[in-house]
Short mmCIF file of C-alpha atoms and ligand atoms in Angstrom, two decimals:
data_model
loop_
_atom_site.label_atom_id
_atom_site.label_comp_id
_atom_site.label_asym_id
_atom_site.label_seq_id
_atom_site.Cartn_x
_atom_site.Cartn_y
_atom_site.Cartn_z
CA UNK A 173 -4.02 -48.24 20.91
CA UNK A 174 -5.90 -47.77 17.53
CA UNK A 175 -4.68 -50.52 14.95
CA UNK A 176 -2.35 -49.85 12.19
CA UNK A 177 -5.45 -49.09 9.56
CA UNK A 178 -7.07 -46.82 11.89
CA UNK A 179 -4.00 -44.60 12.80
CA UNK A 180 -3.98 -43.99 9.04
CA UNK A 181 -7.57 -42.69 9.13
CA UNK A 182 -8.38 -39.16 9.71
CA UNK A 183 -11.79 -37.50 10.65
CA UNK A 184 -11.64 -33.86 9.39
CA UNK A 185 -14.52 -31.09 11.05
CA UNK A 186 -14.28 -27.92 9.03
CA UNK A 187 -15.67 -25.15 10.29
CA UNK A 188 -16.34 -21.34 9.77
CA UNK A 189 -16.44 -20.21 5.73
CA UNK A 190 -16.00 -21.60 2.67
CA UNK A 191 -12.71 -20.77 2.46
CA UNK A 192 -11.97 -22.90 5.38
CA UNK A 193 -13.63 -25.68 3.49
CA UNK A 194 -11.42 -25.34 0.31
CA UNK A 195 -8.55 -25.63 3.39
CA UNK A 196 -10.27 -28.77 4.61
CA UNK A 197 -10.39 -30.14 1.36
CA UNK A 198 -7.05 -29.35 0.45
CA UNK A 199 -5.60 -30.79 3.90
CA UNK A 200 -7.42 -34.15 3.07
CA UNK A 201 -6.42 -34.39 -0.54
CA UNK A 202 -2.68 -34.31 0.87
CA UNK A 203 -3.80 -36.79 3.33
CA UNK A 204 -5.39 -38.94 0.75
CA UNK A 205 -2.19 -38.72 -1.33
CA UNK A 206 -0.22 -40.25 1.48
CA UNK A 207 -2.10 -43.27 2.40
CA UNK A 208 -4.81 -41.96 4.96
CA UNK A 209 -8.27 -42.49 4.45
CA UNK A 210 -11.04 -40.42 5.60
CA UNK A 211 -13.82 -41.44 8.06
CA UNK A 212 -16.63 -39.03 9.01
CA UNK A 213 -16.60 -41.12 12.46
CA UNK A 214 -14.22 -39.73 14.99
CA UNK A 215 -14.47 -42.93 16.83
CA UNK A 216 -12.63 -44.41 14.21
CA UNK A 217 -9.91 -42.48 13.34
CA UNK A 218 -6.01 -42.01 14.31
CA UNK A 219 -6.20 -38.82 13.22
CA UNK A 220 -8.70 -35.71 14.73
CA UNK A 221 -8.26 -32.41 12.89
CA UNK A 222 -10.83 -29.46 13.66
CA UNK A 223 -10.21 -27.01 10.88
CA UNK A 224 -11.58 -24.03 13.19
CA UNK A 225 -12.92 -20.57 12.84
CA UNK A 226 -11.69 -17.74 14.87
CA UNK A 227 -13.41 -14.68 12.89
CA UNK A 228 -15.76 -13.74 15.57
CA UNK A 229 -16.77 -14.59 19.17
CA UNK A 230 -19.70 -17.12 18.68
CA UNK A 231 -17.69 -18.84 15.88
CA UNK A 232 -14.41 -19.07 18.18
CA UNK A 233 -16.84 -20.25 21.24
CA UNK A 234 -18.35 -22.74 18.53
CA UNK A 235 -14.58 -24.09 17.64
CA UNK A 236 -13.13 -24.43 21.50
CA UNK A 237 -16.67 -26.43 22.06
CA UNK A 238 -15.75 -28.86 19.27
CA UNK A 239 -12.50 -29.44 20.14
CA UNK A 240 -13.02 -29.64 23.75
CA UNK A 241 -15.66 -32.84 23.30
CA UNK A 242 -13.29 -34.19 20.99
CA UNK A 243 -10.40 -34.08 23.64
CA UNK A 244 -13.01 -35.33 25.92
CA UNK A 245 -13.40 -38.75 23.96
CA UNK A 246 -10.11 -39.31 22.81
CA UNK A 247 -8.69 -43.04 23.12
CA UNK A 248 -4.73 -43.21 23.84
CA UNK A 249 -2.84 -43.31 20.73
CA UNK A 250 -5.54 -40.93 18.74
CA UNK A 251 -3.75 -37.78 18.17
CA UNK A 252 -5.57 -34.04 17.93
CA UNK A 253 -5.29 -31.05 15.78
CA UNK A 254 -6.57 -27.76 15.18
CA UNK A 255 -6.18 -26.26 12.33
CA UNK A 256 -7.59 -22.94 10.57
CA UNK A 257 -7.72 -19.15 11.52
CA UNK A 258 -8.55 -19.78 15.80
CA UNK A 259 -4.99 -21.54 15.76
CA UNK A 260 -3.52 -19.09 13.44
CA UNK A 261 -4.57 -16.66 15.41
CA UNK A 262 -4.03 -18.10 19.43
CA UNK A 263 -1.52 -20.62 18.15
CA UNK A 264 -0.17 -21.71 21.76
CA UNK A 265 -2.68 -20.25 24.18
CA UNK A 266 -5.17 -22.65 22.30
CA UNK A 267 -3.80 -25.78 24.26
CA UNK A 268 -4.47 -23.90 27.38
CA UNK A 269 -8.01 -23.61 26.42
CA UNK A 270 -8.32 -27.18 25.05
CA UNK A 271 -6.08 -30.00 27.55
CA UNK A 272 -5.55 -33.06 25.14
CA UNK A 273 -4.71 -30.87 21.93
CA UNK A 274 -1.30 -32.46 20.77
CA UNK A 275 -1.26 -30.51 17.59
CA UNK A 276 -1.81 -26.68 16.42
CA UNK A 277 -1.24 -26.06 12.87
CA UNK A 278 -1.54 -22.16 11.66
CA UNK A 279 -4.64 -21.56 8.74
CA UNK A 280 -1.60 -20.14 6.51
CA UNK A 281 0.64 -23.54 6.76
CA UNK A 282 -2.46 -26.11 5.91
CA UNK A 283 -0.28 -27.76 3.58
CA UNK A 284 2.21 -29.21 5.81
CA UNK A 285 -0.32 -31.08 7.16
CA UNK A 286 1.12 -34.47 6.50
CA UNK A 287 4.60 -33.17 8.04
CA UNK A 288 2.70 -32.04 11.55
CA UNK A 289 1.09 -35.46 11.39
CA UNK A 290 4.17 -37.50 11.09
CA UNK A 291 5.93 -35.67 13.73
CA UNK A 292 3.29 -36.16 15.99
CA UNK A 293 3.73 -39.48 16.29
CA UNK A 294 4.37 -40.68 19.25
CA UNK A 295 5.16 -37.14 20.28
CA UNK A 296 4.84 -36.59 24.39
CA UNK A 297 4.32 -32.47 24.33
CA UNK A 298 1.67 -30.61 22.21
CA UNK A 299 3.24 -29.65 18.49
CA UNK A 300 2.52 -26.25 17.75
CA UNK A 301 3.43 -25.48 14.04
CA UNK A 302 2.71 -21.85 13.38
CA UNK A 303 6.06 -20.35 11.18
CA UNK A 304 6.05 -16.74 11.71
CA UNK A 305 7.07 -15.70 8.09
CA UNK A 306 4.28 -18.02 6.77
CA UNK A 307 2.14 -16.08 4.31
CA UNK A 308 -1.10 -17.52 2.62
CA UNK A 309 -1.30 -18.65 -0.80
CA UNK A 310 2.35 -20.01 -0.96
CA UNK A 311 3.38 -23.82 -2.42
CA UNK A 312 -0.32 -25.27 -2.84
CA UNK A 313 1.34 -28.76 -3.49
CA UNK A 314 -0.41 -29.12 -6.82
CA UNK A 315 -3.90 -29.56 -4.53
CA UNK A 316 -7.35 -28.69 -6.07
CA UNK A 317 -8.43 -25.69 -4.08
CA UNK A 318 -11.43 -25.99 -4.61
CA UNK A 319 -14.61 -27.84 -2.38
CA UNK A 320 -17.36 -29.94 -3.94
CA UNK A 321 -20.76 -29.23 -2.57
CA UNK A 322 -22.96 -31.60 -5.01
CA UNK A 323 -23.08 -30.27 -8.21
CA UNK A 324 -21.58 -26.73 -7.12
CA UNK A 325 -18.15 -26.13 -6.29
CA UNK A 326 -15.90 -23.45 -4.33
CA UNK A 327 -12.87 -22.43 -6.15
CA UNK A 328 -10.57 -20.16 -4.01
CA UNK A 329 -9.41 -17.55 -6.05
CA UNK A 330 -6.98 -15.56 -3.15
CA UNK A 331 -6.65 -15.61 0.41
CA UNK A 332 -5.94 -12.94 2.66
CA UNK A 333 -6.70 -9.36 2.78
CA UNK A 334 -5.65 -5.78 2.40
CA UNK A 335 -8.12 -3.62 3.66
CA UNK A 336 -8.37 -1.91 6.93
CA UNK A 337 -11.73 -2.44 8.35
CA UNK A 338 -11.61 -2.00 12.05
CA UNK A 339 -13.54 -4.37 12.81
CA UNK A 340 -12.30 -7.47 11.02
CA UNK A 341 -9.13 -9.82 12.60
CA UNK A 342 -9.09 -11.45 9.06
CA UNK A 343 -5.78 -9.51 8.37
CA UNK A 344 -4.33 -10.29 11.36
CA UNK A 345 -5.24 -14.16 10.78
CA UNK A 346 -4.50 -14.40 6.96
CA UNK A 347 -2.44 -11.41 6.09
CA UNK A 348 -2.68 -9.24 3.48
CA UNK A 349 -3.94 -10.75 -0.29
CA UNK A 350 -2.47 -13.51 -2.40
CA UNK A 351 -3.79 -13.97 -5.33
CA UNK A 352 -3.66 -17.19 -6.47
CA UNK A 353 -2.49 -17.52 -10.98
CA UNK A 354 -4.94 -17.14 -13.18
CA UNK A 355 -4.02 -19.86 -15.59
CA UNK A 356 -3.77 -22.26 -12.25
CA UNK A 357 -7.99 -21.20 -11.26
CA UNK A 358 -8.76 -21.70 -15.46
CA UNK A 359 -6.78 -24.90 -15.02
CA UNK A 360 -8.86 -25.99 -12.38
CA UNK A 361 -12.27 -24.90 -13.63
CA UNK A 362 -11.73 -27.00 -16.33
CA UNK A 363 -10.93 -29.49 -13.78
CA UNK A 364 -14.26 -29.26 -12.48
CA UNK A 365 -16.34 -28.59 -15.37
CA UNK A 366 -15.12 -32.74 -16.26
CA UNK A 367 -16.01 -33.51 -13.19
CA UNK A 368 -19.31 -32.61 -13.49
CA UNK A 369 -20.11 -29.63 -11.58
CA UNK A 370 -22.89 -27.38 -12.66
CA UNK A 371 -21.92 -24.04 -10.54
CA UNK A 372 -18.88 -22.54 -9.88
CA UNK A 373 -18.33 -20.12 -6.76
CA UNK A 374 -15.36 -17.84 -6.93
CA UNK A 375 -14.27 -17.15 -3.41
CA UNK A 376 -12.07 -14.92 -1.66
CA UNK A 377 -11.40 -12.41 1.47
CA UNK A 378 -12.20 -9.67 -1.57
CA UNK A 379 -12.47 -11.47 -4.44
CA UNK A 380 -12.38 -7.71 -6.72
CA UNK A 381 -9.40 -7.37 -5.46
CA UNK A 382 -7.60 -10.41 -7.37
CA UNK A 383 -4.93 -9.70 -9.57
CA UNK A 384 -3.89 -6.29 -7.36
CA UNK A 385 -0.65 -7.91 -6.14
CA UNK A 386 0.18 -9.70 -9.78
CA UNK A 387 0.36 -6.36 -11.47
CA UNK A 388 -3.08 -6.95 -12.69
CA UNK A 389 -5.46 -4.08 -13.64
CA UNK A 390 -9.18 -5.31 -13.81
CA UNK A 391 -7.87 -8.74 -12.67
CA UNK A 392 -11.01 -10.29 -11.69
CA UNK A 393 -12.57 -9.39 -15.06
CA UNK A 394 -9.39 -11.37 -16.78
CA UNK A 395 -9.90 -13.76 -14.60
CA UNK A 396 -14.01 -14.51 -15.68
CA UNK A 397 -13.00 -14.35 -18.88
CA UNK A 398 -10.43 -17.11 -18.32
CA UNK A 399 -12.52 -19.11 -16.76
CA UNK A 400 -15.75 -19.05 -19.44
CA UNK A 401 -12.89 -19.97 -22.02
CA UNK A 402 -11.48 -22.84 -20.06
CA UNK A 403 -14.77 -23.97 -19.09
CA UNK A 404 -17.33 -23.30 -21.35
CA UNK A 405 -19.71 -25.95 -19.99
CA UNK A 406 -20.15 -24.74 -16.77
CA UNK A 407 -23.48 -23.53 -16.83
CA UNK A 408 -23.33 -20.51 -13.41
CA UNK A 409 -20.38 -19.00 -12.46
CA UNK A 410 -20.84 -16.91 -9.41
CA UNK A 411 -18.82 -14.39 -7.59
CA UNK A 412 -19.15 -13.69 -3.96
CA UNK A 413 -17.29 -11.05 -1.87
CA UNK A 414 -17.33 -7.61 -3.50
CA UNK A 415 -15.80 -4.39 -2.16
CA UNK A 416 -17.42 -1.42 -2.39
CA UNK A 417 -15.49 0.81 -4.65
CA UNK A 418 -13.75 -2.03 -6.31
CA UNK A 419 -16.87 -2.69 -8.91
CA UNK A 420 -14.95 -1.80 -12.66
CA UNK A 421 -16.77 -0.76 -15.56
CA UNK A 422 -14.86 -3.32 -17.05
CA UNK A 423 -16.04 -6.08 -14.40
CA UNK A 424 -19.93 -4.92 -15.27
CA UNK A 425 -19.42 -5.58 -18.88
CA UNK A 426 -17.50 -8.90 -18.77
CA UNK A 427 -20.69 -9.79 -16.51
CA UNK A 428 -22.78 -8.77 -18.76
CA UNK A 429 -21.43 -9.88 -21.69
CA UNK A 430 -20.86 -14.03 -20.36
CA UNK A 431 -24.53 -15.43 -19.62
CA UNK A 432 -22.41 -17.97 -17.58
CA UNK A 433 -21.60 -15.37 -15.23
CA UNK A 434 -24.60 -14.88 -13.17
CA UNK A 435 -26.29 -11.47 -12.62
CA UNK A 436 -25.34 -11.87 -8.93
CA UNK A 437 -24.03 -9.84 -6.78
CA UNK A 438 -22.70 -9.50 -3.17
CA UNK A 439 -21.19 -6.57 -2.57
CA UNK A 440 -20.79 -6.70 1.72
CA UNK A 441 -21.34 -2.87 2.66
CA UNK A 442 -21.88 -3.16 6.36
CA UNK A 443 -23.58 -0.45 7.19
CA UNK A 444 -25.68 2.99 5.29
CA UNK A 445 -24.28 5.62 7.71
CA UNK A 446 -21.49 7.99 6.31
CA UNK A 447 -19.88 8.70 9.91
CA UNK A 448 -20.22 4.91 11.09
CA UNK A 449 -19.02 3.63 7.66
CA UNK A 450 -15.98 6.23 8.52
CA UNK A 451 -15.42 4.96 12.14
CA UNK A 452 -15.28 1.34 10.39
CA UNK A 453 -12.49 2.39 8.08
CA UNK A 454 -14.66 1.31 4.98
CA UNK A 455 -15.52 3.12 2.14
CA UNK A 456 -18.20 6.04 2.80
CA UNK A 457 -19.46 7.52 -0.44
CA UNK A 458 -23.08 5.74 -0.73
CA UNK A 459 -23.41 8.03 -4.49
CA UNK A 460 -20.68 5.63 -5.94
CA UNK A 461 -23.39 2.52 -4.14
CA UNK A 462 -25.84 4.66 -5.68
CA UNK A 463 -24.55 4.94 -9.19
CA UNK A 464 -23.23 1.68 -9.48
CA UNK A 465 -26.16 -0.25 -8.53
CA UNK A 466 -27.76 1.50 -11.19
CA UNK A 467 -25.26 0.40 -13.79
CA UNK A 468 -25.59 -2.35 -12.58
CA UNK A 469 -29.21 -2.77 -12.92
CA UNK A 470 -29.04 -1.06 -15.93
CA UNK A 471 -26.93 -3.52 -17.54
CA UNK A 472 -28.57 -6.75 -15.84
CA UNK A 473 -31.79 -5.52 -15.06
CA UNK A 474 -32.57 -9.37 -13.62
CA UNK A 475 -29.62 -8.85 -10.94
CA UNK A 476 -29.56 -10.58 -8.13
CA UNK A 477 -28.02 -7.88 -4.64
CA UNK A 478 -27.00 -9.30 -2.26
CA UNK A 479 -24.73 -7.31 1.03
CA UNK A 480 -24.18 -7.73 4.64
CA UNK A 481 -24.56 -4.86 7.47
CA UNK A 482 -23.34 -4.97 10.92
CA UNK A 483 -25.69 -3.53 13.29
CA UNK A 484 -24.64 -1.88 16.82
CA UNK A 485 -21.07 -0.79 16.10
CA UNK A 486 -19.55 1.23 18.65
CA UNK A 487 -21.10 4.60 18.61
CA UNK A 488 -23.98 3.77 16.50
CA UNK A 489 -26.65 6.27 17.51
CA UNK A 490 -30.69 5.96 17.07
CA UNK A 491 -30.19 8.05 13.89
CA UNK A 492 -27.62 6.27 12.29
CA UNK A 493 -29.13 3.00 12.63
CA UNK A 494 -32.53 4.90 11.20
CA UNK A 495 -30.63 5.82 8.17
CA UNK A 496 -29.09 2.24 7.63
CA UNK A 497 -33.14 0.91 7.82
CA UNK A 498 -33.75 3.61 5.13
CA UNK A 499 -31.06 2.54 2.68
CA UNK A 500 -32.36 -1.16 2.55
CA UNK A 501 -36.03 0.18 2.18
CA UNK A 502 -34.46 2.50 -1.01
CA UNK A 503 -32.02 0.14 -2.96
CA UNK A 504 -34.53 -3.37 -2.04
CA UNK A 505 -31.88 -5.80 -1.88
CA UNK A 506 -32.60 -9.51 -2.74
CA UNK A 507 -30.60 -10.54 -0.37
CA UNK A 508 -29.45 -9.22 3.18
CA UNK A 509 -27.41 -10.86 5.82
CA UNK A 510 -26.88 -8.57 8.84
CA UNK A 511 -24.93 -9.49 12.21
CA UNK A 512 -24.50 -7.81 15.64
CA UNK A 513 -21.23 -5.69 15.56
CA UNK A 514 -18.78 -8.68 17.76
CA UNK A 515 -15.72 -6.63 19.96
CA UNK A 516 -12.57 -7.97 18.38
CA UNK A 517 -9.05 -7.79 20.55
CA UNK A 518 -6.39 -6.37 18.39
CA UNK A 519 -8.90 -4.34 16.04
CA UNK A 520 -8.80 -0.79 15.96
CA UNK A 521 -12.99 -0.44 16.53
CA UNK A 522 -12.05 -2.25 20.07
CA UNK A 523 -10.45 0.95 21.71
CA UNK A 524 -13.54 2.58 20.10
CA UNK A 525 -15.65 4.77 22.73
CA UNK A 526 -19.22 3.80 23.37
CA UNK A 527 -19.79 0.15 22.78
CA UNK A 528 -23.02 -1.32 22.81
CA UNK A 529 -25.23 -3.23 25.35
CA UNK A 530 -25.91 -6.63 23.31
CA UNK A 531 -29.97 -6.40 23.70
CA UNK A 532 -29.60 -2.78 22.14
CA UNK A 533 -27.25 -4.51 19.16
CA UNK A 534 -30.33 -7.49 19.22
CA UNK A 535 -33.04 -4.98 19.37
CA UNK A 536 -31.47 -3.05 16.09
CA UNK A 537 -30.75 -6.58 14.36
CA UNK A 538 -34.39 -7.67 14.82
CA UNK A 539 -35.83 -4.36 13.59
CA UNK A 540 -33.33 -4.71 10.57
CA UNK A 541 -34.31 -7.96 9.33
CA UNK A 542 -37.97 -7.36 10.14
CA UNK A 543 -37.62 -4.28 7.60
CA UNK A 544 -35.78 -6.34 5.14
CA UNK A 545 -38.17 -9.57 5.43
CA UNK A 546 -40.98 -6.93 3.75
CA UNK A 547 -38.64 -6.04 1.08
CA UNK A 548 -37.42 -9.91 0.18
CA UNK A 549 -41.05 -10.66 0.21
CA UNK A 550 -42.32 -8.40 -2.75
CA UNK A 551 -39.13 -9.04 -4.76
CA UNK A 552 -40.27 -12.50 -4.68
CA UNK A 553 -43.95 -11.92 -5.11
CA UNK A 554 -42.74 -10.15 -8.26
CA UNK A 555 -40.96 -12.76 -9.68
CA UNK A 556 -44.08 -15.18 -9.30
CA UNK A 557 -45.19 -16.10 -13.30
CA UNK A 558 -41.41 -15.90 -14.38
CA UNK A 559 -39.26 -18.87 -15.27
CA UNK A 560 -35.66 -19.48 -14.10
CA UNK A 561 -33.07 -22.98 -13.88
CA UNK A 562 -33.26 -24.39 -11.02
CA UNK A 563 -30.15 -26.32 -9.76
CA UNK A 564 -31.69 -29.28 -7.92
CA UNK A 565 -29.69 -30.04 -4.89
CA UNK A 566 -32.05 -32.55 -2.96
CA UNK A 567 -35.76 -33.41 -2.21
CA UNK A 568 -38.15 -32.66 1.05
CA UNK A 569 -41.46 -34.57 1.94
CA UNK A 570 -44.61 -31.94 2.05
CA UNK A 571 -45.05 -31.12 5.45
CA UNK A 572 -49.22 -31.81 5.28
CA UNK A 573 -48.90 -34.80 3.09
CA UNK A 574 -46.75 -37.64 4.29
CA UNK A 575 -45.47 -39.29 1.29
CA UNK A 576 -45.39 -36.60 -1.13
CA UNK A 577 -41.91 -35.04 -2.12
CA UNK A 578 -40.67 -31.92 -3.57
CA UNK A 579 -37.52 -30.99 -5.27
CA UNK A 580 -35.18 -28.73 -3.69
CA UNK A 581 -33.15 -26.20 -5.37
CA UNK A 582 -31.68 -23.33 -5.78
CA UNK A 583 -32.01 -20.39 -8.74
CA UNK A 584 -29.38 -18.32 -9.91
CA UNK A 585 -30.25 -15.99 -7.13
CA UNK A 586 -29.28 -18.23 -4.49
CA UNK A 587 -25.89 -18.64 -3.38
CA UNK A 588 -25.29 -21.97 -1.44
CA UNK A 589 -25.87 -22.50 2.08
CA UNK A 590 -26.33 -18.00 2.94
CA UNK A 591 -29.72 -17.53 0.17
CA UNK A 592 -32.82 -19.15 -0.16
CA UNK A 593 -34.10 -21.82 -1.92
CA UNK A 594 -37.00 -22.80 -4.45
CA UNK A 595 -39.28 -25.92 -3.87
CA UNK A 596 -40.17 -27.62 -7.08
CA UNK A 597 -43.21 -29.57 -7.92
CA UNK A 598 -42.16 -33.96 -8.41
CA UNK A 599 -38.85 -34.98 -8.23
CA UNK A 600 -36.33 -34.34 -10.30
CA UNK A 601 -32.40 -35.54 -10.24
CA UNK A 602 -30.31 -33.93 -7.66
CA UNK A 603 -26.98 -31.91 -9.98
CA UNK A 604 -30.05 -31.12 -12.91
CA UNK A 605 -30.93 -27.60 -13.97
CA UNK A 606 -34.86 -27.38 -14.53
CA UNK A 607 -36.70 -24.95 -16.01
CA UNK A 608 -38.90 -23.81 -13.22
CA UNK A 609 -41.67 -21.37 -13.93
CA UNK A 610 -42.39 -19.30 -10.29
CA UNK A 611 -45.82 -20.11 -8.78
CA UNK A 612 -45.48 -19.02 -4.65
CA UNK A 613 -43.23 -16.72 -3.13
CA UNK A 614 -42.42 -16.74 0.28
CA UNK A 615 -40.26 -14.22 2.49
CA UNK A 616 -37.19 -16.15 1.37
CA UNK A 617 -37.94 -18.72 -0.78
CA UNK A 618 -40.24 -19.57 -3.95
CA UNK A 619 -42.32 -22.49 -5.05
CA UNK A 620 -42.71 -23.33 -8.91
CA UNK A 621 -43.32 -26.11 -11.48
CA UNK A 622 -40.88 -27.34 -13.84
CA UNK A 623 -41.34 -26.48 -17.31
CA UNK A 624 -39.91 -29.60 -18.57
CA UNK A 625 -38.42 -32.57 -16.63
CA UNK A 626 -34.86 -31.67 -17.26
CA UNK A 627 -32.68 -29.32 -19.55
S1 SF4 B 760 -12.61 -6.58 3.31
FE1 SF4 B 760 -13.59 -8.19 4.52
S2 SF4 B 760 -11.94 -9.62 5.09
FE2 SF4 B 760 -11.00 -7.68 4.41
S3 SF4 B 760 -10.66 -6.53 6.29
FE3 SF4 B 760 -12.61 -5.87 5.42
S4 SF4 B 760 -14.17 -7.17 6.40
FE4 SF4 B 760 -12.16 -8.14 6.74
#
């Protein structure tokens, strides 16, 4: 039986996005508040929570794995919970899958963490706390929602989502959007700029759509220009998680107009064909990607694309796919992350005719990324001579001389932990932006010299 100290320690595994981080976070801030301490060894703890992902097959695989060699260690008296979107969305059926769970909490009830804890205790039968009317984004408890990754920072700006993609289960996890106030996400950026943080990442399911359900028009352009007054300091803002369609006028100029506000952009499109982007219920009219990347471009003409395709969705012929490795050759996006199209029960594209055999879905991911590994190469060459902040994050040794260590980073044209990175000559204090002039470009990543030692 763990000791009194250690049944008031809790080892949290988050999983999945960063949204289920800011979760995580959030769950072990009301933790912290009463009396548990974090440990990151489960060995030691009363508490087990697996904050889990359930988005797609290999990420639900991923979460049943963890849990299930958790279960497999546990010592009497440690108690086990999962948390997050797979228990949101298999609640009960989860404990068949996992013998030894004694808790499920839903990912839209993460703040009654504390509550599910307490009754656990010394509880015989699994708990499984998954309210039916619970909806996202209600009674935060006054918790930071935001995650601290060094000297950049999440900041969860909705949850939940309204769009009908056929493919995605994220409505059917998180239900629709819930914007989350304005003057609460200012609040909190100035939270975080006097904490420190260098970089702040505005996340959501659809981040253009925040404000829709407060009546706002143009709310995410409000809500940048909330944020830049609340927290001046904060050198990068960055927005992940466009829609296509859902790119304002208003949005491009409050970009342009805030150098805080990085010339970033990730606008997920999934795929380039106008009958597959029709038989995945997403938007279809590639002149509006057209024109709008060239506003974009024309208004930030150092913007950084970034968008996400899903190769081998049901029906995709030779030709379709053919026109999808044409886009990415026209537009030359900076950034590309591309996935094989994963069945989803409960999704409209699973009663879909003519599903894929997964080496044909492979085969067209491979011949994807091999097209767009020529295009992020010569958008890097280009950039070599050119000189851009570089947000250290860490150092690496050089691989053919033991001893000597680089400075990693990343530009503004790296998101955290999806882009690439930029290797910097010395070392130079992780959380410091230095002025990097661009020597090397590789497929992904660059290699420069600092301009100065530190801004
Ligand atoms: S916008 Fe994104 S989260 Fe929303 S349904 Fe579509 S794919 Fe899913």
């Amino acid at each position: 039986m763990p000791s009194k100290r250690a049944s008031y320690t809790f080892y949290m595994l988050s999983l999945g996005c960063a949204k289920n981080t800011v979760d995580s976070d959030s769950m072990a801030q009301l933790l912290g508040r009463s009396g548990f301490t974090g440990t990151d060894d489960p060995a030691a703890a009363g508490v087990l929570i697996v904050n889990t992902c359930g988005f797609i097959e290999v990420a639900r695989r991923e979460s049943v794995a963890e849990l299930r060699s958790l279960a497999a260690a546990k010592r009497p008296g440690q108690m086990l919970i999962a948390a997050g979107c797979l228990a949101q969305r298999y609640g009960a059926q989860l404990a068949e899958w996992v013998p030894g769970l004694d808790g499920i909490i839903g990912a839209r009830r993460w703040m009654d963490i504390v509550d599910v804890v307490q009754q656990l205790g010394g509880r015989r039968e699994p708990l499984y706390y998954l309210p039916d009317a619970a909806t996202v984004g209600a009674d935060e408890r006054g918790v930071l929602r935001a995650s601290r990754q060094g000297a950049s920072a999440y900041l969860k700006i909705a949850d939940g989502c309204r769009r009908p993609c056929a493919f995605c289960a994220i409505p059917i996890i998180k239900g629709t959007a819930v914007s989350r106030p304005l003057e609460t996400i200012a609040a909190e950026a100035a939270r975080l700029q006097d904490m420190g943080v260098k970089e702040l990442v505005l996340i959501a399911q659809d981040s253009t759509d925040y404000g829709h359900d407060l009546g706002m028009k143009d709310g995410l352009a409000a809500l940048l220009e909330a944020i830049v007054k609340a927290a001046p300091r904060v050198p990068w803002v960055r927005v992940m998680y466009a829609y296509p369609g859902c790119i304002t006028d208003r949005f491009i100029d409050v970009m342009a107009a805030h150098p805080q506000i990085l010339p970033y952009i990730d606008m997920p499109l999934q795929h380039a064909s106008r009958p597959v982007l029709l038989r995945m219920r997403r938007p279809a009219n590639l002149d509006w990607v057209y024109r709008t990347l060239d506003k974009l471009r024309a208004r930030m003409p150092d913007l950084a694309l970034r968008t996400t395709f899903i190769v081998g969705y049901p029906g995709e012929t030779e030709a379709e796919f053919g026109e999808l490795v044409d886009f990415i050759r026209d537009v030359q996006f900076d950034r590309v992350g591309a996935f094989t199209y994963s069945f989803e029960e409960g999704t409209p594209s699973a009663d879909l005719p003519g599903h894929l055999p997964e080496e044909v879905k492979q085969e067209r991911l491979d011949a994807l990324m091999e097209a767009q590994q020529a295009v992020s190469l010569a958008r890097n060459q280009a950039l070599v001579g050119r000189t851009f902040d570089v947000l250290i994050e860490g150092r690496g040794e050089v691989e053919d001389e033991p001893g000597t260590f680089v400075s990693v980073g990343r530009s503004y044209r790296d998101a955290p932990e999806i882009d690439g990175l930029v290797f910097v000559e010395g070392e130079h204090p992780v959380g410091t932006l230095v002025p990097v002039q661009i020597g090397g470009a590789m497929v992904y990543d660059l290699i420069g010299e600092p301009m100065q030692e530190e801004n």
